[in-house]
Amino acid sequence: MAEPLGNLTRTHTCGALRSTDVGSNVVLLGWVHRIRDLGGVTFIDVRDRAGISQVVVRENDALMTVAKRLRSEFVVGMSGVVQRRSDDTINPKLATGEVEVLAHEIRILNEAKTPPFQIADDSPVSEDVRLKYRYLDLRRTRLQQNIGLRHRVSMAIRKYFDANGFWEVETPILAKSTPEGARDFLVPSRLHPGEFYALPQSPQIFKQILMISGVDRYVQIVRCFRDEDQRADRQLEFTQVDVEVSFAQPETIYNLIEPLMPQIFKEIGREVTLPIRRMSYADAISRYGSDKPDLRFGMEIHDLSAVFKDSEFRVFKQIVAGGGVVRGFALPGGNKYSRSQIDVLVDQAQAMGFTGVIWVRPGSPPLSSVKALSEAALRPALDAARVGPDDLLLMAAGPAENTSKLLGQLRLALAKKENLLDPEKFEFLWVTDFPLLEYHEEDQRWYSMHHPFTAPLDEDVDKLESDPGAVRAKAYDLVLNGSEIGGGSVRIHDAALQARIFRRLGIGDEEAKLRFGFFLEALEYGTPPHGGIALGLDRIVAILAGETSIREVIAFPKTANAVDLMAGAPSAVDAKQLRELHLKTQN
């Protein structure tokens, strides 16, 4: 039976006691973590979010009777005196491991059912069970540390931007539907039958309007909503650090965001080397097959087209003559692979979409999977790809971008296989000069690679109508260990240029007015040049915490099927609510 808290007042957290507290009378409040009943003496580990303290009960029959009632996850209040542990019982794994509390009083504040999984250890538990009982999962040390880290990172971000003259301004949650690439979450209006609000995919338009409003420097740690399929680094609702600055060029954003990274990484005791490297989108695709390359390992992709343009191997010669490329990279230590292992590798590559992968072992002479390639052709290829004697050269040929992207997938898969992704290494990169537009064959039209408010490079504006695929954007992504942790651009501040972009995207004047009318009108009232970036808080904290899924750093995430197993959402609603919203559901 639960007892009242009464006059028990916490004096210390369970992680605070040290040898300097020996002799002090203390009160600890928390959960029973573990119990060890040794007959004449009972040890009770008491836990709160700050840590664990050991409480000992001995030579006190009344307290021993209470102690025997205790079970894991009971909520307790313990008072007693701090004493030093004997040398042979000191626990160096605990911050409180030099001391223990000799109990004078134990008060059971609440009992607990047997949990569906152990809280005291981090043994594997199915994710569905963990998410159903998230309130228990959050008690586990790992999750407590992750949520604490998230708090500290958020505070560091707020302090940094405050010191740099930013205002945190809240933007609407109930907004107008202005599709930005993903599906909107729609909210029906009771007061305006048949009309809907949308939850914001981002505050993009509102933060630009704040620049028009003269706010000058805006930041917001903001919730965003996108109705899209789930994966490890994606949730229906997520959090981003949203930033916008008036009179900005890309350099303004680089110089603003780079000093923030060391402030964030202080929270895990790591340093960040500045300045952060930069690489154009074209170079990133060519050299690493990705617009978010992981630079923790080598395996750079090399263009070998010049080597094979006059090759006796007719396939390569024809591909290069037709405007395609031959590219490849060295797999470190790959020369140790047996022929059967290489065959498995080739099969994996074909499953990724390769029509063929050619391998070459260095040696005298080199050995290749294509017998038509002579040593005279292979030697320059091995040299150009910087293949060492213990490495294996992997090559593919075809259209330039597609070939590099496939090699990029293979490069990353092999790096994981060879354990080349050092979790203790952090490699930042700015990817710059993205294409402004991308062409979709299925509907024969151009789309914005980022969003329709992204400004083109000044020197490329004249190509908008004549060569839209060659127009580069004032857009940039911040990449960390192969994950995009931030993305942004300088925005279009000129109404005439914005109209040209809309026309290039196939958005007519009427459609533009319907979707973005209030914003387009605002542009005509003296809009300063401006730009910004959005940093993915969930992804950043997950990387800092060493987690592969952002669900591990979000207090109440959805499953991969977009379900809240704990709260039971989504769920049916009362028919009266539907009638009030003028809605009907199909049975």
PDB file of N, CA and C in Angstrom, residues 437 444-447 499-509 511-512 515:
ATOM      1  N   LEU A 437      17.029  23.125 -60.437  1.00  0.00           N
ATOM      2  CA  LEU A 437      15.873  22.369 -60.916  1.00  0.00           C
ATOM      3  C   LEU A 437      16.273  20.936 -61.250  1.00  0.00           C
ATOM      4  N   GLN A 444       7.231  14.845 -67.446  1.00  0.00           N
ATOM      5  CA  GLN A 444       7.815  15.744 -68.445  1.00  0.00           C
ATOM      6  C   GLN A 444       7.811  17.209 -67.997  1.00  0.00           C
ATOM      7  N   ARG A 445       8.318  17.446 -66.787  1.00  0.00           N
ATOM      8  CA  ARG A 445       8.365  18.828 -66.309  1.00  0.00           C
ATOM      9  C   ARG A 445       9.492  19.002 -65.305  1.00  0.00           C
ATOM     10  N   TRP A 446       9.814  20.271 -65.030  1.00  0.00           N
ATOM     11  CA  TRP A 446      10.861  20.621 -64.089  1.00  0.00           C
ATOM     12  C   TRP A 446      10.282  20.814 -62.688  1.00  0.00           C
ATOM     13  N   TYR A 447      11.064  20.405 -61.691  1.00  0.00           N
ATOM     14  CA  TYR A 447      10.701  20.613 -60.283  1.00  0.00           C
ATOM     15  C   TYR A 447      11.872  21.297 -59.578  1.00  0.00           C
ATOM     16  N   ALA A 499       8.406  35.120 -60.207  1.00  0.00           N
ATOM     17  CA  ALA A 499       7.412  34.793 -61.238  1.00  0.00           C
ATOM     18  C   ALA A 499       8.050  33.957 -62.352  1.00  0.00           C
ATOM     19  N   ARG A 500       9.288  34.277 -62.722  1.00  0.00           N
ATOM     20  CA  ARG A 500       9.987  33.497 -63.751  1.00  0.00           C
ATOM     21  C   ARG A 500      10.195  32.053 -63.294  1.00  0.00           C
ATOM     22  N   ILE A 501      10.576  31.895 -62.030  1.00  0.00           N
ATOM     23  CA  ILE A 501      10.782  30.546 -61.492  1.00  0.00           C
ATOM     24  C   ILE A 501       9.476  29.774 -61.519  1.00  0.00           C
ATOM     25  N   PHE A 502       8.386  30.391 -61.104  1.00  0.00           N
ATOM     26  CA  PHE A 502       7.085  29.714 -61.121  1.00  0.00           C
ATOM     27  C   PHE A 502       6.721  29.274 -62.536  1.00  0.00           C
ATOM     28  N   ARG A 503       6.938  30.145 -63.505  1.00  0.00           N
ATOM     29  CA  ARG A 503       6.613  29.787 -64.889  1.00  0.00           C
ATOM     30  C   ARG A 503       7.467  28.606 -65.350  1.00  0.00           C
ATOM     31  N   ARG A 504       8.757  28.612 -64.964  1.00  0.00           N
ATOM     32  CA  ARG A 504       9.643  27.518 -65.353  1.00  0.00           C
ATOM     33  C   ARG A 504       9.183  26.199 -64.730  1.00  0.00           C
ATOM     34  N   LEU A 505       8.537  26.281 -63.553  1.00  0.00           N
ATOM     35  CA  LEU A 505       8.027  25.104 -62.862  1.00  0.00           C
ATOM     36  C   LEU A 505       6.640  24.704 -63.328  1.00  0.00           C
ATOM     37  N   GLY A 506       6.092  25.441 -64.286  1.00  0.00           N
ATOM     38  CA  GLY A 506       4.757  25.137 -64.791  1.00  0.00           C
ATOM     39  C   GLY A 506       3.650  25.597 -63.870  1.00  0.00           C
ATOM     40  N   ILE A 507       3.963  26.542 -62.985  1.00  0.00           N
ATOM     41  CA  ILE A 507       2.954  27.102 -62.083  1.00  0.00           C
ATOM     42  C   ILE A 507       2.482  28.425 -62.667  1.00  0.00           C
ATOM     43  N   GLY A 508       1.237  28.455 -63.130  1.00  0.00           N
ATOM     44  CA  GLY A 508       0.694  29.663 -63.733  1.00  0.00           C
ATOM     45  C   GLY A 508       0.394  30.728 -62.702  1.00  0.00           C
ATOM     46  N   ASP A 509       0.072  31.934 -63.210  1.00  0.00           N
ATOM     47  CA  ASP A 509      -0.177  33.064 -62.313  1.00  0.00           C
ATOM     48  C   ASP A 509      -1.330  32.786 -61.362  1.00  0.00           C
ATOM     49  N   GLU A 511      -2.532  29.815 -60.331  1.00  0.00           N
ATOM     50  CA  GLU A 511      -2.162  28.790 -59.350  1.00  0.00           C
ATOM     51  C   GLU A 511      -1.215  29.360 -58.306  1.00  0.00           C
ATOM     52  N   ALA A 512      -0.268  30.183 -58.756  1.00  0.00           N
ATOM     53  CA  ALA A 512       0.673  30.794 -57.817  1.00  0.00           C
ATOM     54  C   ALA A 512      -0.061  31.690 -56.831  1.00  0.00           C
ATOM     55  N   ARG A 515      -1.958  29.448 -54.304  1.00  0.00           N
ATOM     56  CA  ARG A 515      -1.118  28.729 -53.341  1.00  0.00           C
ATOM     57  C   ARG A 515      -0.279  29.649 -52.474  1.00  0.00           C
TER      58      ARG A 515
END
